[in-house]
mmCIF file of C-alpha atoms and ligand atoms in Angstrom:
data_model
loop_
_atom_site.group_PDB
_atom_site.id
_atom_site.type_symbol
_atom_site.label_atom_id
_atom_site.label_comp_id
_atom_site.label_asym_id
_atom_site.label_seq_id
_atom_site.Cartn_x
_atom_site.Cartn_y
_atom_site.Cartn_z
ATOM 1 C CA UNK A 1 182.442 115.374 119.533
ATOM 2 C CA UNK A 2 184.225 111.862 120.454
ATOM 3 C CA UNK A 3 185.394 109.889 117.724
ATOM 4 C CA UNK A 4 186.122 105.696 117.758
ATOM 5 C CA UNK A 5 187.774 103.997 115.192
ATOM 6 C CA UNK A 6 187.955 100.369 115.662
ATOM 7 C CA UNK A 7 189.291 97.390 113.648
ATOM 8 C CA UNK A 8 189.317 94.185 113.993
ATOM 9 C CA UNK A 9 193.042 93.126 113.938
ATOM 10 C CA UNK A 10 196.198 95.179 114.744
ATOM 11 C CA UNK A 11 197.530 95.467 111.060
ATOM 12 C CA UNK A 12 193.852 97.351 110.571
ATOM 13 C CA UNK A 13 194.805 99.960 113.236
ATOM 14 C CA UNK A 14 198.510 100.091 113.345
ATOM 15 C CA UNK A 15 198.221 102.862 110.238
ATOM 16 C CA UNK A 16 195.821 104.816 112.531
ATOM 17 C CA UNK A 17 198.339 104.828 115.173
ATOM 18 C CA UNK A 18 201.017 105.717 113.314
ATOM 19 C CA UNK A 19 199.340 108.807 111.940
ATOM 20 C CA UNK A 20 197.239 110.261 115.118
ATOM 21 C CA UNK A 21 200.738 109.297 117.332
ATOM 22 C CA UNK A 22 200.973 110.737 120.804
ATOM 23 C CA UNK A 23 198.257 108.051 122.117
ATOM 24 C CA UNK A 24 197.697 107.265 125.601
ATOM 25 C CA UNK A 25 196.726 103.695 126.185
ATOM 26 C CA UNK A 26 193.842 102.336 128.292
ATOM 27 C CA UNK A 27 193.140 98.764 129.441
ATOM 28 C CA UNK A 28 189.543 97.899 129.803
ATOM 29 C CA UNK A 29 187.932 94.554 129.981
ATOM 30 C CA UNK A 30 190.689 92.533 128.147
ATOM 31 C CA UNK A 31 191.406 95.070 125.437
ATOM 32 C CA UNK A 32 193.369 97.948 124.676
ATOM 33 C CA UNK A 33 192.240 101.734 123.701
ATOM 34 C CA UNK A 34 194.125 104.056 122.211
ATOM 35 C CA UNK A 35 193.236 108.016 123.265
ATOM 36 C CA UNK A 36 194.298 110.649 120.815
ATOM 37 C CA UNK A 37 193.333 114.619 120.494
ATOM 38 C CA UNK A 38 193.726 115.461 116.800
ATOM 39 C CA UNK A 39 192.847 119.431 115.654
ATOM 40 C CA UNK A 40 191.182 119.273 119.002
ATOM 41 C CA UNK A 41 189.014 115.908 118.686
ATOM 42 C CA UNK A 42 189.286 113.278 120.893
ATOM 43 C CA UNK A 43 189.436 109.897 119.351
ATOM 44 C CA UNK A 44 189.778 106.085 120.605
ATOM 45 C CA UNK A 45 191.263 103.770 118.120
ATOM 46 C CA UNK A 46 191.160 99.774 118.976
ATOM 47 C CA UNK A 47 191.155 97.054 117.671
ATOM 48 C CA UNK A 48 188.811 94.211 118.722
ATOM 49 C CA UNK A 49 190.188 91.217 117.869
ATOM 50 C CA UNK A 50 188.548 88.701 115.555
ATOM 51 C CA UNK A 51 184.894 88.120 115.329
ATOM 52 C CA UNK A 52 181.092 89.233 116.071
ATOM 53 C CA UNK A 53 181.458 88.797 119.704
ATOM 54 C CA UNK A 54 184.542 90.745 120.217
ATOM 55 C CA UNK A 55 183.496 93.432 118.358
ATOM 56 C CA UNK A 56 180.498 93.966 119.875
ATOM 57 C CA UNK A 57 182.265 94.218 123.119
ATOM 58 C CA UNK A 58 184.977 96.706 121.567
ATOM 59 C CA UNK A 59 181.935 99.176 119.879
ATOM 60 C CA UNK A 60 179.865 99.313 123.019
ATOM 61 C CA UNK A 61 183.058 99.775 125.308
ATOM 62 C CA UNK A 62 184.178 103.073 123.063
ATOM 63 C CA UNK A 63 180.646 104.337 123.305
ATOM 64 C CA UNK A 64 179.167 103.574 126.683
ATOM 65 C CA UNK A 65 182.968 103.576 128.483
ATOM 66 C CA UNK A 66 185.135 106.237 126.380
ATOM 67 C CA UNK A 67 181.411 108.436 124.856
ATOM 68 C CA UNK A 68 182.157 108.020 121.881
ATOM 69 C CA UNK A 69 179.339 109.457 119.387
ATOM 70 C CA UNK A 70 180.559 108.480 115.734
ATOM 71 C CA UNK A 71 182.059 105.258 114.911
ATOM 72 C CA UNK A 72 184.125 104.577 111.859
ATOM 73 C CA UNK A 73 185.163 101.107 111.230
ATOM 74 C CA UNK A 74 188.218 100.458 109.126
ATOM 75 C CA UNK A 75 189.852 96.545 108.155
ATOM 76 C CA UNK A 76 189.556 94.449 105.490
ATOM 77 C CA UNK A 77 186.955 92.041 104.079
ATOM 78 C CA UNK A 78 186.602 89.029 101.218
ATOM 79 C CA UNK A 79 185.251 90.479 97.820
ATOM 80 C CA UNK A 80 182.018 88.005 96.591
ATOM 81 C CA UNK A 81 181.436 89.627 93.798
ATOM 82 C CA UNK A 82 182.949 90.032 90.095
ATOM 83 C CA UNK A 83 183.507 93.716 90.795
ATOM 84 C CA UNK A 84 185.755 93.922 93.667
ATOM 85 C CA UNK A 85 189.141 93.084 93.146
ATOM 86 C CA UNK A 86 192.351 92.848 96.060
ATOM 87 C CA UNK A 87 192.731 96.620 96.841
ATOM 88 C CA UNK A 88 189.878 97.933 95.908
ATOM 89 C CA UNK A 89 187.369 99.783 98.655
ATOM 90 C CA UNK A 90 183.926 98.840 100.116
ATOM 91 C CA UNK A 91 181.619 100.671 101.923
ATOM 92 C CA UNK A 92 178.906 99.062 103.519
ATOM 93 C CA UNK A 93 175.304 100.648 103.134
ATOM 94 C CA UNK A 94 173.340 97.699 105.164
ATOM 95 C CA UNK A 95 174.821 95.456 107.156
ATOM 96 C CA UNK A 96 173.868 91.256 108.272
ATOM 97 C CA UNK A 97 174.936 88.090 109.866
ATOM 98 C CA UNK A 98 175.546 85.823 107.454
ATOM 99 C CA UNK A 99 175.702 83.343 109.756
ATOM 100 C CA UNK A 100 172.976 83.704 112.158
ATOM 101 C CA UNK A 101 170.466 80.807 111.550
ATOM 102 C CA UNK A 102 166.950 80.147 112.737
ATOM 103 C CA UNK A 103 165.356 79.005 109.618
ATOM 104 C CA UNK A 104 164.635 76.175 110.966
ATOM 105 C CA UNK A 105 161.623 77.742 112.234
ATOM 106 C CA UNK A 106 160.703 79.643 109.374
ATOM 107 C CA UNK A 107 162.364 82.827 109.534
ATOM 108 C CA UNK A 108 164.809 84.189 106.771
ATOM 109 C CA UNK A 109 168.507 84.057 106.948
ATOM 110 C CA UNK A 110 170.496 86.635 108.976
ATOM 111 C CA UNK A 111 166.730 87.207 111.353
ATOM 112 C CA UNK A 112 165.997 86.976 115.069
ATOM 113 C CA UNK A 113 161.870 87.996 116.286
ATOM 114 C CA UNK A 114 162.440 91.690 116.886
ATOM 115 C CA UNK A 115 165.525 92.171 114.868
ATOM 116 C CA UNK A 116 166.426 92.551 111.326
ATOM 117 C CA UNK A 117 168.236 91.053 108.756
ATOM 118 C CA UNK A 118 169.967 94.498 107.464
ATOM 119 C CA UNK A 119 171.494 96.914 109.724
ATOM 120 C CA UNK A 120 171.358 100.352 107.908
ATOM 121 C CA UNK A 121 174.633 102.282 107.970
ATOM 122 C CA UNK A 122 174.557 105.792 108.540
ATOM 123 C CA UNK A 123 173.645 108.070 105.320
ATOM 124 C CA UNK A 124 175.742 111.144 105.739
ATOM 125 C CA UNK A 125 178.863 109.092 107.016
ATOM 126 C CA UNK A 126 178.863 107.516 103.396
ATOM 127 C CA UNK A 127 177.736 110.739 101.954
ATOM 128 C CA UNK A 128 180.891 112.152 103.716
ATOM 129 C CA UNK A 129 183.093 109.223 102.181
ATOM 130 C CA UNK A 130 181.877 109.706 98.664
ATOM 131 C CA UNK A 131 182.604 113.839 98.804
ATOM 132 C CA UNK A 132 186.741 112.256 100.084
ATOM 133 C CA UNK A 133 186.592 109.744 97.197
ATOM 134 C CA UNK A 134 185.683 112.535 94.610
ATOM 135 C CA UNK A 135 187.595 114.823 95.991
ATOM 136 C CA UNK A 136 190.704 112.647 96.232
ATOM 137 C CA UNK A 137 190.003 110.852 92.648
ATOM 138 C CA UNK A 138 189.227 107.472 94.821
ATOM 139 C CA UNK A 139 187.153 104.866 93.252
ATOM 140 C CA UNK A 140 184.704 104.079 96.214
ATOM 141 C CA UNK A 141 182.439 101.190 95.754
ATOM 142 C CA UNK A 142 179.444 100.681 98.069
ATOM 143 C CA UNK A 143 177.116 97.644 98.860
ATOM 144 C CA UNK A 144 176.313 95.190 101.113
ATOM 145 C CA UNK A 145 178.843 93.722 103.289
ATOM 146 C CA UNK A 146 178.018 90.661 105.238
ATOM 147 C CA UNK A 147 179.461 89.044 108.282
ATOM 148 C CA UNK A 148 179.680 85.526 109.868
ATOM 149 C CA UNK A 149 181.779 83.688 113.012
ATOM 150 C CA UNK A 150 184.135 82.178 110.285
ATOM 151 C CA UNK A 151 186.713 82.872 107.661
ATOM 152 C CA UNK A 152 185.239 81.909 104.181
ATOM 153 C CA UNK A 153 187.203 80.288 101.795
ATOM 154 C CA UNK A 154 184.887 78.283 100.095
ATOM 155 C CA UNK A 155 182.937 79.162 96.283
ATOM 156 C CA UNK A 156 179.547 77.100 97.133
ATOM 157 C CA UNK A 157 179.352 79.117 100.616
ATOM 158 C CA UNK A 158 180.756 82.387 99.269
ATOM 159 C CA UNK A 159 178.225 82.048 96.230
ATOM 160 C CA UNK A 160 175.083 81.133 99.289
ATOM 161 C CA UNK A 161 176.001 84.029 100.727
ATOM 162 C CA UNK A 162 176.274 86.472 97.697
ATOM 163 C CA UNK A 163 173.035 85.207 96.568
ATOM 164 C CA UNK A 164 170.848 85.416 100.106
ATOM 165 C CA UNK A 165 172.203 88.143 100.557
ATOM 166 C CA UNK A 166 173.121 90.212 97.365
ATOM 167 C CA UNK A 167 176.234 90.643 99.173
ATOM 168 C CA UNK A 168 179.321 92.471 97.634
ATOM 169 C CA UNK A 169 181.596 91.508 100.796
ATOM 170 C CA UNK A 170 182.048 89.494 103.628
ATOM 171 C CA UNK A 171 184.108 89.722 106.987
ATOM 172 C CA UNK A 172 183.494 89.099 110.401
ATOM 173 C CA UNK A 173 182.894 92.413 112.512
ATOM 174 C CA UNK A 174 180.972 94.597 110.942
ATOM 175 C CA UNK A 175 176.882 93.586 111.138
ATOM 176 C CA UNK A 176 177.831 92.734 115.242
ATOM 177 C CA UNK A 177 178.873 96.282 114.932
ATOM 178 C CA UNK A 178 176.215 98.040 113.301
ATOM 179 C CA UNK A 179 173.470 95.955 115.418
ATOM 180 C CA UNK A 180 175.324 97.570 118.584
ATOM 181 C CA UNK A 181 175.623 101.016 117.243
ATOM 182 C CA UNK A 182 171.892 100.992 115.988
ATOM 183 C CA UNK A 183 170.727 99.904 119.026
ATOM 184 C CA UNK A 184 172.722 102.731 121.383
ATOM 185 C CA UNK A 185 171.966 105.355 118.599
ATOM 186 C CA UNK A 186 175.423 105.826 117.485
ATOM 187 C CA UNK A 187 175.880 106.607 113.514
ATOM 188 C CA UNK A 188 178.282 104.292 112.316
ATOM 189 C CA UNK A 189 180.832 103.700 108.373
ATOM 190 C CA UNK A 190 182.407 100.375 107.911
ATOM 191 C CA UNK A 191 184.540 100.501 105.336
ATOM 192 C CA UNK A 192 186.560 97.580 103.767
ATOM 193 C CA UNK A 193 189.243 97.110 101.250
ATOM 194 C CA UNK A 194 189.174 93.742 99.823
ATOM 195 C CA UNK A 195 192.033 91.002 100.739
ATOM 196 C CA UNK A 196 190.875 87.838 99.224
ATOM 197 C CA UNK A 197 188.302 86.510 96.916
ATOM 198 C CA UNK A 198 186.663 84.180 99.879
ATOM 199 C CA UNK A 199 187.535 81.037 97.645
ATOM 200 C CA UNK A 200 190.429 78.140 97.987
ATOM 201 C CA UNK A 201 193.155 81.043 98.054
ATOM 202 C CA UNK A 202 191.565 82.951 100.196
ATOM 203 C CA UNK A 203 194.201 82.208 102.697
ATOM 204 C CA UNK A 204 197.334 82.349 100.975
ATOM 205 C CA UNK A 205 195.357 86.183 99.508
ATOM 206 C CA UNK A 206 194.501 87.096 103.050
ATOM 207 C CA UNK A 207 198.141 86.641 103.976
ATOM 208 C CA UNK A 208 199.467 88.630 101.587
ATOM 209 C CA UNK A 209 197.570 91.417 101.010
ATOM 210 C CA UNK A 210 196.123 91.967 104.467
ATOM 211 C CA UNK A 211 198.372 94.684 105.502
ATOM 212 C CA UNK A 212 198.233 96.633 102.348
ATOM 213 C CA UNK A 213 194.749 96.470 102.298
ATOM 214 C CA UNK A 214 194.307 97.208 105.823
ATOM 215 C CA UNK A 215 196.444 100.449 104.395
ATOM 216 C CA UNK A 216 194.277 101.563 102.000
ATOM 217 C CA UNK A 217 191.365 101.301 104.406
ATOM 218 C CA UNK A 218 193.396 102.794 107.102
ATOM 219 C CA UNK A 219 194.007 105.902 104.855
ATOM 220 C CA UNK A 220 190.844 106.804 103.612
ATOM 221 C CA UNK A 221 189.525 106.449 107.184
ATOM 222 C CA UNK A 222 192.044 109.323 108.256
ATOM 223 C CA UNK A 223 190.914 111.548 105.449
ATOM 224 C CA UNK A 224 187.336 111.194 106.198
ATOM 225 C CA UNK A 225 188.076 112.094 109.869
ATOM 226 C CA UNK A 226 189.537 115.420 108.498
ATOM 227 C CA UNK A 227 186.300 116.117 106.441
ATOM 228 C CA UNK A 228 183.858 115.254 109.894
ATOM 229 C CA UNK A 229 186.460 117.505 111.938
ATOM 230 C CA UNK A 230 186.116 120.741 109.152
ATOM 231 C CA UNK A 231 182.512 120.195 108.669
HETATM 232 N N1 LIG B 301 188.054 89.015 106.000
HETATM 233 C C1 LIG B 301 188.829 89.089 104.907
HETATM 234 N N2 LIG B 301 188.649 88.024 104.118
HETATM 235 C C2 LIG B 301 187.725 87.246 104.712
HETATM 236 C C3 LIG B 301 187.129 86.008 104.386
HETATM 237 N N3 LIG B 301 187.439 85.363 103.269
HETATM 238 N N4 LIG B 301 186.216 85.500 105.249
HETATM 239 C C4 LIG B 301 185.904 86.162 106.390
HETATM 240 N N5 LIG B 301 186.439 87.316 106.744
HETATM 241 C C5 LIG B 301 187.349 87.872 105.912
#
């Protein structure tokens, strides 16, 4: 089994790298991949760079380039709801664009004809996430996490988007993810800790706390890939 773990930014991989060590690096089509064998996996750690386009072209890279059969996401995401707080983890159970837009003619938010607006995650990656989190005494949250071509730092937009979507998170990689990975057959986690509250501070928040979070993502990520390697 192949393994690809992808973020979107390098502070969201940099604790990957740091722990798997001994990578060799790869240059394909403008990006960087990281090749590791850990307790006889092989894994490909990247990360995309910003946003639904680049993403897409990282996830379909690891799995049509490097074969990569499982793909666990790991970064950080705005919290737009009451429950999440800075720190705290997300995992997404369905997946949308936020910011994809035809209503124009009718259709709902986040649809295109012969698409959907959720992308399902896979069911025993999360199942495998929950056993870590009870296991380790985490407090694991799950819900929807949506994504859009922009950084949100706005209440009426963050409050649109909780509400069309009953959306827990937001970020900008993971439904251009899941859309690729569901459509090459490739079970896929995203997982998110939360860096900002996607209102007025969400800057100065994201600024702050993105490399902790990323941390906290980054680590739970690692023990799950122990739990998929023993199982
Ligand atoms: N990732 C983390 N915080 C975000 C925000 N407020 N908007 C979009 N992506 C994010």
């Amino acid at each position: 089994m192949k393994l690809a773990i992808m973020g979107a930014m390098p502070e969201e991989i940099e604790p990957l790298l740091e722990f798997f060590g001994g990578y060799e690096t790869v240059v394909y089509a403008s990006n960087k991949y990281y090749k590791v064998n850990y307790k006889g996996t092989d894994i490909v750690i990247a990360y995309s760079k910003i946003g639904k386009v680049n993403s897409t072209i990282t996830a379909s890279v690891m799995i049509q380039k490097f074969g990569c059969e499982k793909l666990l996401f790991s970064g950080v995401a705005g919290a737009v709801c009451d429950t999440l707080k800075v720190g705290d983890l997300v995992v997404a159970t369905k997946l949308a664009q936020h910011d994809l837009d035809i209503s124009a003619f009718g259709h709902p938010y986040g649809y295109v004809p012969e698409g959907s607006v959720f992308e399902e995650a896979d069911k025993g990656l999360i199942e495998i996430a929950k056993e870590v989190a009870k296991e380790k005494g985490i407090d694991l949250k799950d819900g929807i996490i949506v994504t859009g071509d922009q950084f949100v730092c706005d209440v009426e937009r963050k409050n649109w988007i909780a509400k069309t979507f009953e959306a827990s998170a937001l970020e900008m990689e993971g439904a251009s993810v899941a859309v690729t990975c569901n459509a090459l057959g490739v079970p896929f986690f995203i997982l998110r800790a939360i860096s900002d509250a996607a209102d007025m501070d969400a800057s100065f928040s994201f600024d702050e706390f993105l490399e902790t979070s990323a941390k906290v993502s980054a680590d739970f990520v690692i023990r799950m890939v122990d739990k998929i390697i023993d199982a």
